[in-house]
């Protein structure tokens, strides 16, 4: 599927699944560094990795936030093909407003979710279909994710286009809640789910207004490793999740900056070459802050 076809599908369905979108040769070096962040499947299930207990009992406990202990995985979050996809879908220069790496293990906890949209913690407003005002999330599989390793399931916008912004969670049959963002779901919506299962390098791009959910890992001694990336048009200030400055003095951030391209750094907030920000004063200061960064593109 080329980027034009991917964009048409994303606009129509609310998501697009791109199997093996990232090349294996680019994925492999990053995957080799997963153990810097997470236990292996054997380390978790055999109890030999001292980090094991962190992942037990909470479906979100397996999340690491950008920048990662693995610089190669940090760079994968702004891989050229990922940026090209985000720019094509949004038809704009893009800003990376969230990036997480996520490890899940069979039996660690309950990963089976209710259908929901993500917009509540991705914008202070509500999703928009206006060009220039959209956001896109991506799941990136760092290894093969068949159905028994809990791929996300998604529901086409064709089934939910008339749904109001509130409530947001569509509860599975038998579940009840008084929370104003919850409501019982029509079982037909769960029957309409599409599985995102796919090989390593698969990218699932979806709108924060698209209903989707996480599913259970059932493979014996299974482990699933993925990333979740979030992009918005550069000037869309009401779409946000984290601020990068809070981690910008860490060793992980400094190592990432020293190895990233100007285009990748622009995605995280660096002004582009030629911007008025770049003066002898700021160049000298940036050289002190990032001594291994080649500043020639900005001079």
Short mmCIF file of N, CA, C and O in Angstrom, two decimals, residues 19-132:
data_model
loop_
_atom_site.label_atom_id
_atom_site.label_comp_id
_atom_site.label_asym_id
_atom_site.label_seq_id
_atom_site.Cartn_x
_atom_site.Cartn_y
_atom_site.Cartn_z
N UNK A 19 1.20 -3.88 7.21
CA UNK A 19 2.06 -4.99 7.65
C UNK A 19 3.50 -4.81 7.19
O UNK A 19 3.76 -4.46 6.04
N UNK A 20 4.45 -5.04 8.11
CA UNK A 20 5.86 -4.98 7.78
C UNK A 20 6.31 -3.66 7.20
O UNK A 20 7.22 -3.61 6.37
N UNK A 21 5.72 -2.55 7.63
CA UNK A 21 6.00 -1.23 7.05
C UNK A 21 7.44 -0.80 7.29
O UNK A 21 8.05 -0.15 6.45
N UNK A 22 8.01 -1.13 8.45
CA UNK A 22 9.41 -0.81 8.72
C UNK A 22 10.29 -1.95 8.25
O UNK A 22 10.03 -3.12 8.57
N UNK A 23 11.35 -1.67 7.51
CA UNK A 23 12.21 -2.73 6.97
C UNK A 23 12.88 -3.53 8.08
O UNK A 23 13.27 -2.98 9.12
N UNK A 24 13.00 -4.83 7.85
CA UNK A 24 13.60 -5.72 8.84
C UNK A 24 15.01 -5.30 9.19
O UNK A 24 15.44 -5.39 10.35
N UNK A 25 15.77 -4.81 8.20
CA UNK A 25 17.15 -4.44 8.46
C UNK A 25 17.27 -3.20 9.34
O UNK A 25 18.28 -2.99 10.01
N UNK A 26 16.24 -2.36 9.36
CA UNK A 26 16.24 -1.19 10.25
C UNK A 26 15.70 -1.56 11.63
O UNK A 26 16.07 -0.94 12.63
N UNK A 27 14.83 -2.55 11.67
CA UNK A 27 14.23 -2.97 12.93
C UNK A 27 15.21 -3.77 13.79
O UNK A 27 15.25 -3.60 15.02
N UNK A 28 16.01 -4.61 13.16
CA UNK A 28 16.85 -5.56 13.89
C UNK A 28 17.80 -4.90 14.90
O UNK A 28 17.89 -5.36 16.05
N UNK A 29 18.55 -3.84 14.54
CA UNK A 29 19.46 -3.26 15.53
C UNK A 29 18.75 -2.72 16.77
O UNK A 29 19.28 -2.80 17.88
N UNK A 30 17.54 -2.19 16.58
CA UNK A 30 16.78 -1.69 17.72
C UNK A 30 16.31 -2.84 18.60
O UNK A 30 16.41 -2.78 19.84
N UNK A 31 15.80 -3.90 17.99
CA UNK A 31 15.30 -5.04 18.75
C UNK A 31 16.41 -5.67 19.58
O UNK A 31 16.18 -6.17 20.68
N UNK A 32 17.64 -5.62 19.08
CA UNK A 32 18.77 -6.17 19.82
C UNK A 32 19.01 -5.45 21.15
O UNK A 32 19.67 -6.00 22.04
N UNK A 33 18.47 -4.24 21.28
CA UNK A 33 18.66 -3.47 22.51
C UNK A 33 17.43 -3.49 23.43
O UNK A 33 17.39 -2.76 24.42
N UNK A 34 16.43 -4.32 23.11
CA UNK A 34 15.24 -4.37 23.95
C UNK A 34 15.56 -4.74 25.39
O UNK A 34 14.89 -4.29 26.32
N UNK A 35 16.59 -5.57 25.59
CA UNK A 35 16.89 -6.00 26.95
C UNK A 35 17.43 -4.88 27.81
O UNK A 35 17.51 -5.01 29.04
N UNK A 36 17.79 -3.73 27.21
CA UNK A 36 18.15 -2.56 28.01
C UNK A 36 16.94 -1.99 28.73
O UNK A 36 17.09 -1.26 29.72
N UNK A 37 15.76 -2.33 28.25
CA UNK A 37 14.53 -1.75 28.76
C UNK A 37 13.62 -2.76 29.45
O UNK A 37 12.99 -2.43 30.46
N UNK A 38 13.55 -3.98 28.89
CA UNK A 38 12.54 -4.92 29.35
C UNK A 38 13.12 -6.32 29.53
O UNK A 38 14.09 -6.69 28.86
N UNK A 39 12.51 -7.14 30.41
CA UNK A 39 12.90 -8.55 30.49
C UNK A 39 12.57 -9.29 29.19
O UNK A 39 11.61 -8.94 28.49
N UNK A 40 13.36 -10.30 28.87
CA UNK A 40 12.98 -11.21 27.79
C UNK A 40 11.79 -12.04 28.25
O UNK A 40 11.43 -12.05 29.45
N UNK A 41 11.17 -12.75 27.32
CA UNK A 41 10.07 -13.64 27.69
C UNK A 41 10.54 -14.66 28.72
O UNK A 41 9.86 -14.90 29.73
N UNK A 42 11.71 -15.26 28.51
CA UNK A 42 12.23 -16.25 29.46
C UNK A 42 12.55 -15.59 30.79
O UNK A 42 12.25 -16.16 31.86
N UNK A 43 13.15 -14.40 30.76
CA UNK A 43 13.50 -13.73 32.00
C UNK A 43 12.29 -13.40 32.85
O UNK A 43 12.34 -13.48 34.08
N UNK A 44 11.18 -13.04 32.16
CA UNK A 44 9.95 -12.76 32.90
C UNK A 44 9.32 -14.03 33.42
O UNK A 44 9.02 -14.15 34.62
N UNK A 45 9.09 -15.00 32.55
CA UNK A 45 8.32 -16.19 32.93
C UNK A 45 9.10 -17.13 33.85
O UNK A 45 8.48 -17.85 34.65
N UNK A 46 10.43 -17.12 33.76
CA UNK A 46 11.22 -17.94 34.67
C UNK A 46 11.53 -17.22 35.98
O UNK A 46 12.08 -17.83 36.91
N UNK A 47 11.21 -15.93 36.04
CA UNK A 47 11.48 -15.16 37.25
C UNK A 47 12.95 -14.87 37.47
O UNK A 47 13.35 -14.53 38.59
N UNK A 48 13.77 -14.95 36.42
CA UNK A 48 15.21 -14.73 36.57
C UNK A 48 15.60 -13.27 36.39
O UNK A 48 16.73 -12.89 36.72
N UNK A 49 14.71 -12.45 35.84
CA UNK A 49 15.01 -11.03 35.66
C UNK A 49 14.47 -10.26 36.85
O UNK A 49 13.27 -10.32 37.15
N UNK A 50 15.32 -9.51 37.57
CA UNK A 50 14.86 -8.80 38.76
C UNK A 50 13.84 -7.70 38.48
O UNK A 50 13.18 -7.22 39.40
N UNK A 51 13.67 -7.33 37.23
CA UNK A 51 12.69 -6.31 36.86
C UNK A 51 11.28 -6.87 36.73
O UNK A 51 10.32 -6.12 36.48
N UNK A 52 11.11 -8.16 36.90
CA UNK A 52 9.85 -8.85 36.60
C UNK A 52 8.65 -8.23 37.30
O UNK A 52 7.60 -8.01 36.68
N UNK A 53 8.76 -7.97 38.59
CA UNK A 53 7.60 -7.56 39.39
C UNK A 53 6.99 -6.25 38.93
O UNK A 53 5.81 -5.99 39.17
N UNK A 54 7.79 -5.41 38.30
CA UNK A 54 7.26 -4.14 37.80
C UNK A 54 6.09 -4.35 36.86
O UNK A 54 5.17 -3.52 36.80
N UNK A 55 6.07 -5.46 36.10
CA UNK A 55 5.11 -5.66 35.02
C UNK A 55 3.86 -6.42 35.46
O UNK A 55 2.97 -6.65 34.65
N UNK A 56 3.78 -6.78 36.73
CA UNK A 56 2.70 -7.63 37.21
C UNK A 56 1.58 -6.78 37.81
O UNK A 56 1.84 -5.90 38.65
N UNK A 57 0.35 -7.03 37.38
CA UNK A 57 -0.81 -6.45 38.05
C UNK A 57 -1.36 -5.16 37.47
O UNK A 57 -2.43 -4.71 37.86
N UNK A 58 -0.64 -4.53 36.54
CA UNK A 58 -1.09 -3.26 35.97
C UNK A 58 -0.78 -3.28 34.47
O UNK A 58 0.38 -3.40 34.07
N UNK A 59 -1.81 -3.17 33.64
CA UNK A 59 -1.60 -3.28 32.20
C UNK A 59 -0.71 -2.16 31.65
O UNK A 59 -0.10 -2.32 30.58
N UNK A 60 -0.62 -1.04 32.36
CA UNK A 60 0.19 0.07 31.87
C UNK A 60 1.59 0.12 32.49
O UNK A 60 2.38 1.01 32.17
N UNK A 61 1.89 -0.83 33.38
CA UNK A 61 3.19 -0.82 34.06
C UNK A 61 4.34 -1.12 33.12
O UNK A 61 5.49 -0.81 33.43
N UNK A 62 4.05 -1.70 31.96
CA UNK A 62 5.10 -2.05 31.01
C UNK A 62 5.51 -0.94 30.08
O UNK A 62 6.22 -1.18 29.10
N UNK A 63 5.11 0.30 30.38
CA UNK A 63 5.39 1.42 29.48
C UNK A 63 6.66 2.15 29.91
O UNK A 63 6.81 2.52 31.08
N UNK A 64 7.57 2.35 28.97
CA UNK A 64 8.70 3.27 29.11
C UNK A 64 8.43 4.46 28.21
O UNK A 64 7.93 4.30 27.09
N UNK A 65 8.78 5.67 28.66
CA UNK A 65 8.54 6.86 27.86
C UNK A 65 9.83 7.37 27.23
O UNK A 65 10.92 7.17 27.75
N UNK A 66 9.68 8.01 26.11
CA UNK A 66 10.78 8.59 25.34
C UNK A 66 11.45 9.71 26.14
O UNK A 66 10.76 10.47 26.80
N UNK A 67 12.79 9.83 26.04
CA UNK A 67 13.75 9.02 25.30
C UNK A 67 14.03 7.72 26.05
O UNK A 67 14.02 7.68 27.28
N UNK A 68 14.32 6.67 25.31
CA UNK A 68 14.46 5.35 25.89
C UNK A 68 15.91 5.03 26.27
O UNK A 68 16.84 5.67 25.78
N UNK A 69 16.06 4.04 27.12
CA UNK A 69 17.40 3.57 27.47
C UNK A 69 18.14 3.08 26.23
O UNK A 69 19.37 3.15 26.17
N UNK A 70 17.42 2.58 25.25
CA UNK A 70 17.99 2.20 23.96
C UNK A 70 17.87 3.36 23.00
O UNK A 70 16.78 3.75 22.58
N UNK A 71 19.01 3.96 22.63
CA UNK A 71 18.99 5.06 21.66
C UNK A 71 18.50 4.58 20.31
O UNK A 71 17.83 5.31 19.59
N UNK A 72 18.80 3.33 19.95
CA UNK A 72 18.33 2.81 18.66
C UNK A 72 16.81 2.75 18.60
O UNK A 72 16.21 3.02 17.55
N UNK A 73 16.17 2.42 19.70
CA UNK A 73 14.71 2.41 19.71
C UNK A 73 14.17 3.84 19.70
O UNK A 73 13.15 4.13 19.05
N UNK A 74 14.85 4.77 20.37
CA UNK A 74 14.47 6.18 20.28
C UNK A 74 14.52 6.66 18.84
O UNK A 74 13.60 7.35 18.36
N UNK A 75 15.57 6.33 18.12
CA UNK A 75 15.69 6.75 16.73
C UNK A 75 14.64 6.08 15.85
O UNK A 75 14.16 6.68 14.87
N UNK A 76 14.25 4.86 16.19
CA UNK A 76 13.21 4.17 15.43
C UNK A 76 11.87 4.91 15.53
O UNK A 76 11.06 4.88 14.60
N UNK A 77 11.64 5.60 16.65
CA UNK A 77 10.40 6.35 16.81
C UNK A 77 10.26 7.49 15.81
O UNK A 77 9.15 7.93 15.52
N UNK A 78 11.38 7.96 15.29
CA UNK A 78 11.35 9.02 14.27
C UNK A 78 12.03 8.52 13.00
O UNK A 78 12.71 9.26 12.29
N UNK A 79 11.85 7.24 12.70
CA UNK A 79 12.36 6.64 11.47
C UNK A 79 11.80 7.39 10.26
O UNK A 79 10.67 7.89 10.29
N UNK A 80 12.59 7.46 9.20
CA UNK A 80 12.18 8.20 8.02
C UNK A 80 10.81 7.77 7.51
O UNK A 80 9.96 8.60 7.16
N UNK A 81 10.55 6.46 7.46
CA UNK A 81 9.25 5.99 6.94
C UNK A 81 8.11 6.37 7.89
O UNK A 81 6.99 6.64 7.44
N UNK A 82 8.36 6.37 9.19
CA UNK A 82 7.35 6.79 10.15
C UNK A 82 6.99 8.26 9.93
O UNK A 82 5.81 8.63 9.90
N UNK A 83 8.01 9.10 9.76
CA UNK A 83 7.75 10.53 9.55
C UNK A 83 7.05 10.76 8.22
O UNK A 83 6.13 11.59 8.13
N UNK A 84 7.45 10.03 7.19
CA UNK A 84 6.77 10.17 5.89
C UNK A 84 5.30 9.78 5.99
O UNK A 84 4.43 10.44 5.40
N UNK A 85 5.01 8.74 6.74
CA UNK A 85 3.62 8.31 6.92
C UNK A 85 2.83 9.37 7.68
O UNK A 85 1.72 9.73 7.28
N UNK A 86 3.39 9.87 8.78
CA UNK A 86 2.69 10.88 9.57
C UNK A 86 2.41 12.13 8.75
O UNK A 86 1.31 12.70 8.79
N UNK A 87 3.40 12.57 7.97
CA UNK A 87 3.22 13.76 7.15
C UNK A 87 2.19 13.54 6.05
O UNK A 87 1.40 14.45 5.73
N UNK A 88 2.16 12.34 5.49
CA UNK A 88 1.17 12.05 4.45
C UNK A 88 -0.23 12.03 5.03
O UNK A 88 -1.17 12.59 4.44
N UNK A 89 -0.42 11.40 6.17
CA UNK A 89 -1.75 11.29 6.76
C UNK A 89 -2.27 12.65 7.20
O UNK A 89 -3.47 12.95 7.05
N UNK A 90 -1.41 13.48 7.77
CA UNK A 90 -1.83 14.77 8.30
C UNK A 90 -1.68 15.89 7.28
O UNK A 90 -2.17 17.01 7.53
N UNK A 91 -0.99 15.63 6.17
CA UNK A 91 -0.76 16.63 5.13
C UNK A 91 -0.16 17.90 5.74
O UNK A 91 -0.64 19.02 5.49
N UNK A 92 0.88 17.71 6.54
CA UNK A 92 1.48 18.84 7.26
C UNK A 92 2.85 18.44 7.79
O UNK A 92 3.17 17.25 7.88
N UNK A 93 3.66 19.44 8.12
CA UNK A 93 4.84 19.17 8.94
C UNK A 93 4.35 18.71 10.31
O UNK A 93 3.33 19.21 10.82
N UNK A 94 5.06 17.75 10.91
CA UNK A 94 4.51 17.11 12.10
C UNK A 94 5.40 17.31 13.32
O UNK A 94 6.61 17.51 13.22
N UNK A 95 4.75 17.22 14.46
CA UNK A 95 5.41 17.26 15.77
C UNK A 95 5.11 15.95 16.49
O UNK A 95 3.95 15.50 16.53
N UNK A 96 6.13 15.31 17.03
CA UNK A 96 5.94 14.11 17.84
C UNK A 96 5.56 14.54 19.25
O UNK A 96 6.37 15.11 19.97
N UNK A 97 4.31 14.30 19.64
CA UNK A 97 3.85 14.77 20.94
C UNK A 97 3.74 13.66 21.98
O UNK A 97 3.35 13.91 23.13
N UNK A 98 4.10 12.45 21.61
CA UNK A 98 4.10 11.35 22.57
C UNK A 98 4.80 10.15 21.96
O UNK A 98 4.67 9.89 20.77
N UNK A 99 5.58 9.44 22.78
CA UNK A 99 6.25 8.22 22.30
C UNK A 99 6.49 7.32 23.49
O UNK A 99 7.09 7.74 24.49
N UNK A 100 6.00 6.09 23.38
CA UNK A 100 6.14 5.10 24.46
C UNK A 100 6.55 3.76 23.87
O UNK A 100 6.14 3.42 22.75
N UNK A 101 7.36 3.03 24.60
CA UNK A 101 7.64 1.63 24.29
C UNK A 101 6.91 0.79 25.34
O UNK A 101 6.87 1.17 26.52
N UNK A 102 6.38 -0.35 24.90
CA UNK A 102 5.47 -1.08 25.78
C UNK A 102 5.78 -2.57 25.73
O UNK A 102 5.86 -3.16 24.65
N UNK A 103 5.99 -3.16 26.89
CA UNK A 103 6.18 -4.61 27.01
C UNK A 103 4.99 -5.21 27.73
O UNK A 103 4.55 -4.69 28.77
N UNK A 104 4.46 -6.32 27.20
CA UNK A 104 3.38 -7.06 27.82
C UNK A 104 3.78 -8.53 27.89
O UNK A 104 4.47 -9.03 26.99
N UNK A 105 3.31 -9.22 28.94
CA UNK A 105 3.67 -10.62 29.15
C UNK A 105 2.42 -11.43 29.49
O UNK A 105 1.59 -10.98 30.30
N UNK A 106 2.30 -12.59 28.89
CA UNK A 106 1.16 -13.46 29.16
C UNK A 106 1.06 -13.73 30.66
O UNK A 106 2.04 -14.12 31.31
N UNK A 107 -0.14 -13.48 31.22
CA UNK A 107 -0.39 -13.75 32.62
C UNK A 107 0.02 -12.65 33.57
O UNK A 107 -0.27 -12.75 34.77
N UNK A 108 0.68 -11.61 33.08
CA UNK A 108 1.13 -10.54 33.99
C UNK A 108 -0.05 -9.79 34.56
O UNK A 108 -0.02 -9.35 35.73
N UNK A 109 -1.09 -9.59 33.78
CA UNK A 109 -2.29 -8.87 34.22
C UNK A 109 -3.36 -9.04 33.14
O UNK A 109 -3.15 -9.75 32.15
N UNK A 110 -4.47 -8.37 33.33
CA UNK A 110 -5.57 -8.42 32.37
C UNK A 110 -5.38 -7.30 31.35
O UNK A 110 -5.48 -6.12 31.69
N UNK A 111 -5.08 -7.65 30.11
CA UNK A 111 -4.88 -6.66 29.05
C UNK A 111 -6.12 -6.46 28.20
O UNK A 111 -6.10 -5.65 27.26
N UNK A 112 -7.20 -7.18 28.49
CA UNK A 112 -8.42 -7.12 27.68
C UNK A 112 -9.18 -5.84 28.02
O UNK A 112 -9.69 -5.68 29.14
N UNK A 113 -9.29 -4.92 27.09
CA UNK A 113 -9.90 -3.62 27.35
C UNK A 113 -11.29 -3.51 26.73
O UNK A 113 -11.66 -4.29 25.85
N UNK A 114 -12.03 -2.51 27.21
CA UNK A 114 -13.27 -2.12 26.55
C UNK A 114 -12.93 -1.22 25.36
O UNK A 114 -11.89 -0.53 25.34
N UNK A 115 -13.80 -1.22 24.36
CA UNK A 115 -13.62 -0.28 23.25
C UNK A 115 -13.63 1.16 23.77
O UNK A 115 -14.45 1.52 24.62
N UNK A 116 -12.72 1.96 23.25
CA UNK A 116 -12.62 3.33 23.70
C UNK A 116 -11.91 4.17 22.65
O UNK A 116 -11.30 3.64 21.71
N UNK A 117 -11.97 5.47 22.81
CA UNK A 117 -11.17 6.40 22.03
C UNK A 117 -10.09 6.99 22.94
O UNK A 117 -10.27 7.08 24.15
N UNK A 118 -8.99 7.44 22.34
CA UNK A 118 -7.87 7.96 23.14
C UNK A 118 -7.87 9.46 23.32
O UNK A 118 -7.00 10.00 24.00
N UNK A 119 -8.84 10.17 22.72
CA UNK A 119 -8.70 11.61 22.65
C UNK A 119 -8.65 12.30 24.01
O UNK A 119 -8.08 13.39 24.15
N UNK A 120 -9.22 11.66 25.05
CA UNK A 120 -9.29 12.34 26.35
C UNK A 120 -7.93 12.69 26.91
O UNK A 120 -7.81 13.68 27.64
N UNK A 121 -6.90 11.92 26.60
CA UNK A 121 -5.56 12.30 27.07
C UNK A 121 -4.61 12.62 25.92
O UNK A 121 -3.40 12.53 26.06
N UNK A 122 -5.20 13.02 24.77
CA UNK A 122 -4.40 13.46 23.64
C UNK A 122 -4.74 14.88 23.20
O UNK A 122 -4.06 15.42 22.32
N UNK A 123 -5.77 15.45 23.74
CA UNK A 123 -6.14 16.82 23.40
C UNK A 123 -6.99 17.39 24.53
O UNK A 123 -7.70 16.65 25.22
N UNK A 124 -6.93 18.71 24.68
CA UNK A 124 -7.80 19.36 25.66
C UNK A 124 -9.17 19.66 25.06
O UNK A 124 -10.07 20.16 25.76
N UNK A 125 -9.36 19.34 23.77
CA UNK A 125 -10.63 19.56 23.09
C UNK A 125 -11.22 18.22 22.67
O UNK A 125 -11.26 17.30 23.48
N UNK A 126 -11.71 18.09 21.46
CA UNK A 126 -12.27 16.83 20.95
C UNK A 126 -11.70 16.60 19.56
O UNK A 126 -11.20 17.52 18.92
N UNK A 127 -11.77 15.37 19.05
CA UNK A 127 -11.22 15.11 17.71
C UNK A 127 -11.92 15.93 16.64
O UNK A 127 -13.11 16.22 16.73
N UNK A 128 -11.16 16.27 15.60
CA UNK A 128 -11.69 17.04 14.48
C UNK A 128 -11.35 16.33 13.18
O UNK A 128 -10.31 15.67 13.06
N UNK A 129 -12.23 16.46 12.19
CA UNK A 129 -11.94 15.95 10.85
C UNK A 129 -11.52 17.08 9.91
O UNK A 129 -11.33 16.85 8.71
N UNK A 130 -11.35 18.28 10.42
CA UNK A 130 -10.93 19.41 9.61
C UNK A 130 -9.47 19.25 9.20
O UNK A 130 -8.62 18.99 10.06
N UNK A 131 -9.13 19.39 7.93
CA UNK A 131 -7.72 19.31 7.53
C UNK A 131 -6.87 20.30 8.31
O UNK A 131 -7.26 21.45 8.51
N UNK A 132 -5.72 19.83 8.78
CA UNK A 132 -4.84 20.66 9.59
C UNK A 132 -5.13 20.58 11.07
O UNK A 132 -4.35 21.11 11.88
#
